[in-house]
Amino acid sequence: MRTKYLKTLNKNGQLFYQLEHPKFHAEISQFGGQLISFKDESGVEWIWLSSSAKLDGSAPIRGGAPICWPWFGPAQDNSLPQHGYARRLPWQLLDCEGDDERVRIRFSCQLDQAPIDLSNLSLIIEYVLGDDITINLHTENLTEKTLNLSQAIHTYFNISDIYQCKLIGFEQINYEDKLASKSGVHKHPLSISYPVDRVYLDAIEKIEICTDESHFVVSGSGYDSVVLWNPWKEGAEAMGDFDNDGFAHMICVEMANTQGLQVGSHDSHTLTQQIKRI
Ligand SMILES: O=P(O)(O)OC[C@H]1O[C@H](O)[C@H](O)[C@@H](O)[C@@H]1O
């Protein structure tokens, strides 16, 4: 079912779903099934997208809210791509319904197009968009074996100035620092002025991303970790699809399962990220 709020657009041979609702405007790419824009009713963009992101299906989209699945980070077999296949596959629209308050839209990942066997798994994403954003990622295991999974909703938040950004919620949580290959914990809200790539090993209930202009509150369910990433200047410059100054306007806060999630045979799991702006 389609609503009056939904339009489709073809660009570079790719399909994009545009939602134009009195409370928000949003765009979702069929490739990767990922949200690439969400503007609230005052026109403020919540989601960062690199202006040099590839939007032609040739590579994962740099920005938005990519889905890392069925693994997060490097694959055990290093011939397979980082962060799995979901962000590299087309997704099929299942349904879309809406009213004056919100729109709910669902897509199914076309796992049969993956170069590895993901048959008898189902991956569905549901966006509920209105005054805020809810992303539900449903994995269903229809095989006879337990599925070992890692995953993340890898949201790039659009912020005015990383130098003014304060992150609240990570205090006292053990983290693994991927850049320094060490673990740690910090006592105070975090301000960053250097590359950060950390996995905080807890289902932190609430993260706040505060700048002078924006205050995002991020929560969810079904995760065991929260990943924090900003490549900083040199890291951004080293990536062909990352605006050189983009690091100053984004921060990734990712609800993730990194500690060995198991989905039993004929069982399912839902990972949720909710984003509010206050
Ligand atoms: O460049 P990508 O494959 O999109 O990954 C971007 C980043 O994703 C996560 O945040 C990881 O923790 C980082 O190690 C990685 O660099």
Coordinates of C-alpha atoms and ligand atoms in Angstrom, one line a residue:
M1 CA 0.0 0.0 0.0
R2 CA 1.3 3.5 -0.9
T3 CA 0.4 6.8 0.6
K4 CA 0.1 10.2 -0.9
Y5 CA 3.3 11.1 0.9
L6 CA 5.5 8.8 -1.1
K7 CA 7.2 9.6 -4.4
T8 CA 9.9 7.8 -6.3
L9 CA 12.8 9.4 -8.1
N10 CA 15.4 7.9 -10.5
K11 CA 18.9 9.3 -10.3
N12 CA 22.0 7.7 -11.9
G13 CA 20.0 4.7 -12.7
Q14 CA 19.1 4.3 -9.0
L15 CA 15.7 4.5 -7.3
F16 CA 15.1 6.8 -4.3
Y17 CA 12.0 7.0 -2.2
Q18 CA 11.0 10.5 -1.1
L19 CA 8.6 11.1 1.7
E20 CA 7.0 14.5 1.7
H21 CA 4.9 14.9 4.9
P22 CA 3.8 18.0 6.7
K23 CA 6.1 17.1 9.6
F24 CA 9.2 16.1 7.7
H25 CA 10.8 15.4 4.3
A26 CA 12.9 12.2 4.0
E27 CA 14.7 10.2 1.4
I28 CA 15.6 6.5 1.4
S29 CA 17.8 4.9 -1.2
Q30 CA 16.7 1.6 -2.6
F31 CA 20.4 0.6 -2.8
G32 CA 21.3 -0.2 0.8
G33 CA 17.7 0.5 1.9
Q34 CA 19.2 3.4 3.8
L35 CA 17.8 6.7 5.0
I36 CA 19.9 9.4 3.4
S37 CA 18.0 12.5 4.5
F38 CA 15.5 13.6 7.2
K39 CA 14.5 17.2 7.4
D40 CA 12.1 18.1 10.2
E41 CA 9.2 20.6 9.8
S42 CA 11.5 23.6 10.4
G43 CA 13.8 22.3 7.6
V44 CA 16.7 21.2 9.8
E45 CA 18.6 18.3 8.3
W46 CA 19.3 15.6 11.0
I47 CA 21.3 13.2 8.8
W48 CA 24.8 13.8 7.3
L49 CA 25.5 12.7 3.7
S50 CA 28.8 13.3 2.1
S51 CA 28.5 15.5 -1.0
S52 CA 30.9 13.1 -2.7
A53 CA 29.0 10.0 -1.7
K54 CA 28.6 7.5 -4.5
L55 CA 24.9 7.3 -5.3
D56 CA 25.1 5.1 -8.4
G57 CA 25.1 1.7 -6.7
S58 CA 28.8 1.2 -7.2
A59 CA 29.8 1.4 -3.5
P60 CA 28.1 1.8 -0.1
I61 CA 26.7 5.3 0.4
R62 CA 28.9 7.5 2.6
G63 CA 26.5 9.0 5.0
G64 CA 22.9 8.5 5.9
A65 CA 22.2 5.5 8.1
P66 CA 23.9 2.5 6.5
I67 CA 23.0 -1.0 7.7
C68 CA 26.0 -3.2 8.7
W69 CA 24.8 -6.8 8.4
P70 CA 25.3 -9.8 8.8
W71 CA 28.6 -8.6 10.3
F72 CA 29.9 -5.4 11.6
G73 CA 33.6 -4.4 10.9
P74 CA 36.0 -6.5 8.9
A75 CA 34.9 -10.0 7.9
Q76 CA 36.6 -13.0 9.3
D77 CA 37.4 -14.0 5.7
N78 CA 39.3 -10.9 4.5
S79 CA 38.2 -11.4 0.9
L80 CA 34.7 -10.4 2.0
P81 CA 33.7 -6.7 2.5
Q82 CA 33.7 -4.7 5.7
H83 CA 30.3 -4.4 7.4
G84 CA 28.7 -7.2 5.3
Y85 CA 26.3 -7.0 2.4
A86 CA 23.1 -5.2 3.5
R87 CA 24.5 -1.7 2.5
R88 CA 25.6 -3.1 -0.9
L89 CA 22.3 -4.7 -2.0
P90 CA 19.0 -3.4 -3.4
W91 CA 16.0 -3.5 -1.0
Q92 CA 12.4 -4.0 -2.1
L93 CA 9.6 -1.8 -0.9
L94 CA 7.1 -3.9 1.1
D95 CA 4.6 -1.4 2.3
C96 CA 4.1 2.2 3.3
E97 CA 1.3 3.7 5.3
G98 CA 0.8 7.1 6.9
D99 CA -1.4 9.6 8.6
D100 CA -1.1 13.2 9.8
E101 CA 1.3 12.1 12.5
R102 CA 3.8 9.8 10.9
V103 CA 4.7 7.5 8.0
R104 CA 5.7 3.8 8.4
I105 CA 7.6 2.3 5.5
R106 CA 9.2 -1.1 5.2
F107 CA 11.8 -2.7 2.9
S108 CA 13.1 -6.2 2.5
C109 CA 16.8 -6.8 1.6
Q110 CA 17.2 -8.7 -1.6
L111 CA 19.6 -11.3 0.0
D112 CA 19.3 -13.6 -3.0
Q113 CA 21.5 -11.0 -4.8
A114 CA 24.4 -11.4 -2.3
P115 CA 27.5 -13.2 -3.6
I116 CA 27.4 -15.4 -0.5
D117 CA 24.6 -17.8 0.6
L118 CA 22.2 -15.9 2.8
S119 CA 19.2 -18.0 1.9
N120 CA 16.6 -18.7 4.5
L121 CA 17.5 -15.5 6.3
S122 CA 15.2 -12.5 6.1
L123 CA 16.2 -8.9 6.8
I124 CA 13.5 -6.2 6.9
I125 CA 13.9 -2.6 7.8
E126 CA 11.1 -0.5 9.1
Y127 CA 11.3 3.3 9.3
V128 CA 8.7 5.2 11.4
L129 CA 9.1 8.9 10.6
G130 CA 7.2 11.8 12.1
D131 CA 8.3 14.2 14.8
D132 CA 11.3 11.8 15.2
I133 CA 13.0 8.8 13.6
T134 CA 12.6 5.2 14.6
I135 CA 14.6 2.5 12.7
N136 CA 13.8 -1.1 13.3
L137 CA 15.9 -3.8 11.8
H138 CA 14.4 -7.3 11.9
T139 CA 16.4 -10.4 11.3
E140 CA 14.7 -13.7 10.9
N141 CA 16.5 -17.0 10.9
L142 CA 14.5 -19.6 8.9
T143 CA 17.4 -22.1 8.8
E144 CA 17.8 -25.1 11.1
K145 CA 21.0 -23.6 12.6
T146 CA 21.8 -20.8 15.0
L147 CA 22.9 -17.6 13.3
N148 CA 25.9 -15.8 14.7
L149 CA 25.4 -12.2 13.9
S150 CA 27.0 -8.8 14.3
Q151 CA 25.4 -5.7 13.0
A152 CA 24.9 -1.9 13.4
I153 CA 22.7 0.9 12.4
H154 CA 25.6 3.2 11.4
T155 CA 23.9 6.6 11.6
Y156 CA 25.8 9.7 10.5
F157 CA 24.4 12.6 12.5
N158 CA 24.5 16.1 10.9
I159 CA 26.0 18.5 13.4
S160 CA 26.9 22.2 13.0
D161 CA 30.4 22.0 14.5
I162 CA 32.3 19.0 15.9
Y163 CA 34.5 21.4 17.9
Q164 CA 31.4 22.4 19.9
C165 CA 29.9 19.0 20.3
K166 CA 29.5 17.3 23.6
L167 CA 28.5 13.7 23.9
I168 CA 26.7 12.6 27.0
G169 CA 26.0 9.0 28.0
F170 CA 29.4 7.3 27.4
E171 CA 30.8 8.2 30.8
Q172 CA 31.9 5.2 32.9
I173 CA 31.3 2.7 30.1
N174 CA 34.1 0.4 29.1
Y175 CA 35.2 0.9 25.5
E176 CA 37.6 -0.8 23.1
D177 CA 39.5 1.8 21.1
K178 CA 40.1 0.5 17.6
L179 CA 42.7 3.2 16.8
A180 CA 44.8 2.8 19.9
S181 CA 44.2 -1.0 20.3
K182 CA 43.3 -0.6 23.9
S183 CA 40.4 -0.4 26.3
G184 CA 39.4 2.4 28.6
V185 CA 36.7 4.3 30.4
H186 CA 36.2 8.0 30.8
K187 CA 34.5 9.9 33.6
H188 CA 33.2 13.0 31.9
P189 CA 31.0 13.9 28.8
L190 CA 33.2 13.6 25.8
S191 CA 34.4 16.4 23.5
I192 CA 36.4 15.2 20.6
S193 CA 39.2 16.9 18.7
Y194 CA 40.9 13.8 17.2
P195 CA 40.0 10.6 15.3
V196 CA 37.6 8.4 17.3
D197 CA 36.7 4.8 16.6
R198 CA 35.4 3.2 19.7
V199 CA 33.1 0.4 20.6
Y200 CA 31.4 1.1 24.0
L201 CA 30.6 -2.3 25.3
D202 CA 27.2 -1.7 26.9
A203 CA 23.5 -1.2 25.9
I204 CA 23.7 2.5 26.8
E205 CA 20.1 3.6 27.4
K206 CA 20.5 7.1 26.1
I207 CA 23.2 9.1 24.3
E208 CA 22.9 12.9 23.8
I209 CA 24.7 14.7 21.0
C210 CA 24.8 18.4 21.9
T211 CA 25.9 21.4 20.0
D212 CA 24.8 25.0 20.1
E213 CA 22.3 24.3 17.4
S214 CA 21.2 20.7 17.8
H215 CA 20.5 18.4 20.6
F216 CA 19.8 14.8 19.5
V217 CA 18.7 12.1 22.0
V218 CA 19.5 8.6 20.7
S219 CA 18.1 5.5 22.3
G220 CA 16.8 2.1 21.2
S221 CA 16.7 -1.6 22.0
G222 CA 18.2 -5.0 21.0
Y223 CA 21.9 -3.9 21.1
D224 CA 24.8 -4.7 23.2
S225 CA 27.2 -1.9 22.2
V226 CA 27.3 1.6 20.9
V227 CA 29.9 2.6 18.3
L228 CA 31.3 6.1 18.1
W229 CA 33.2 7.1 15.0
N230 CA 34.7 10.3 13.5
P231 CA 37.6 9.8 11.1
W232 CA 38.8 13.4 11.6
K233 CA 40.6 15.4 9.0
E234 CA 43.3 13.0 7.8
G235 CA 40.9 10.0 7.8
A236 CA 38.3 12.0 5.8
E237 CA 41.0 13.1 3.3
A238 CA 42.1 9.5 2.8
M239 CA 38.6 8.4 1.8
G240 CA 37.6 9.3 -1.8
D241 CA 33.9 9.7 -0.9
F242 CA 34.2 11.7 2.3
D243 CA 34.1 15.5 2.0
N244 CA 37.5 16.8 3.3
D245 CA 35.8 19.1 5.8
G246 CA 33.0 16.7 6.4
F247 CA 34.4 15.4 9.7
A248 CA 33.6 18.8 11.3
H249 CA 29.9 18.3 10.6
M250 CA 29.2 14.7 11.5
I251 CA 29.4 12.1 14.2
C252 CA 28.4 8.5 13.9
V253 CA 26.6 7.0 16.9
E254 CA 25.7 3.5 16.0
M255 CA 23.5 1.0 17.9
A256 CA 25.3 -2.3 17.4
N257 CA 25.7 -5.9 18.3
T258 CA 29.4 -6.6 18.5
Q259 CA 29.6 -9.1 21.3
G260 CA 28.3 -12.3 19.7
L261 CA 24.6 -12.1 19.1
Q262 CA 23.0 -15.4 18.4
V263 CA 19.6 -15.8 16.6
G264 CA 18.2 -19.3 17.1
S265 CA 16.7 -21.5 14.4
H266 CA 13.3 -20.2 13.4
D267 CA 13.8 -17.2 15.8
S268 CA 14.1 -13.5 15.1
H269 CA 15.8 -10.4 16.5
T270 CA 15.0 -6.7 16.2
L271 CA 17.6 -3.9 16.6
T272 CA 16.1 -0.5 17.1
Q273 CA 17.5 3.0 17.0
Q274 CA 15.3 6.0 17.9
I275 CA 16.4 9.6 17.3
K276 CA 14.7 12.7 18.8
R277 CA 15.8 16.3 18.5
I278 CA 15.0 18.5 21.4
Ligands
LIG1 O1 34.5 3.1 5.7 P1 33.4 2.2 6.2 O2 33.5 0.8 5.7 O3 32.0 2.7 5.8 O4 33.5 2.2 7.7 C1 33.4 3.3 8.5 C2 33.7 3.0 10.0 O5 32.6 2.2 10.4 C3 32.6 2.0 11.9 O6 32.3 3.1 12.6 C4 33.8 1.3 12.3 O7 33.9 1.2 13.7 C5 35.1 2.0 11.7 O8 36.2 1.2 12.0 C6 34.9 2.3 10.2 O9 36.1 3.0 9.8

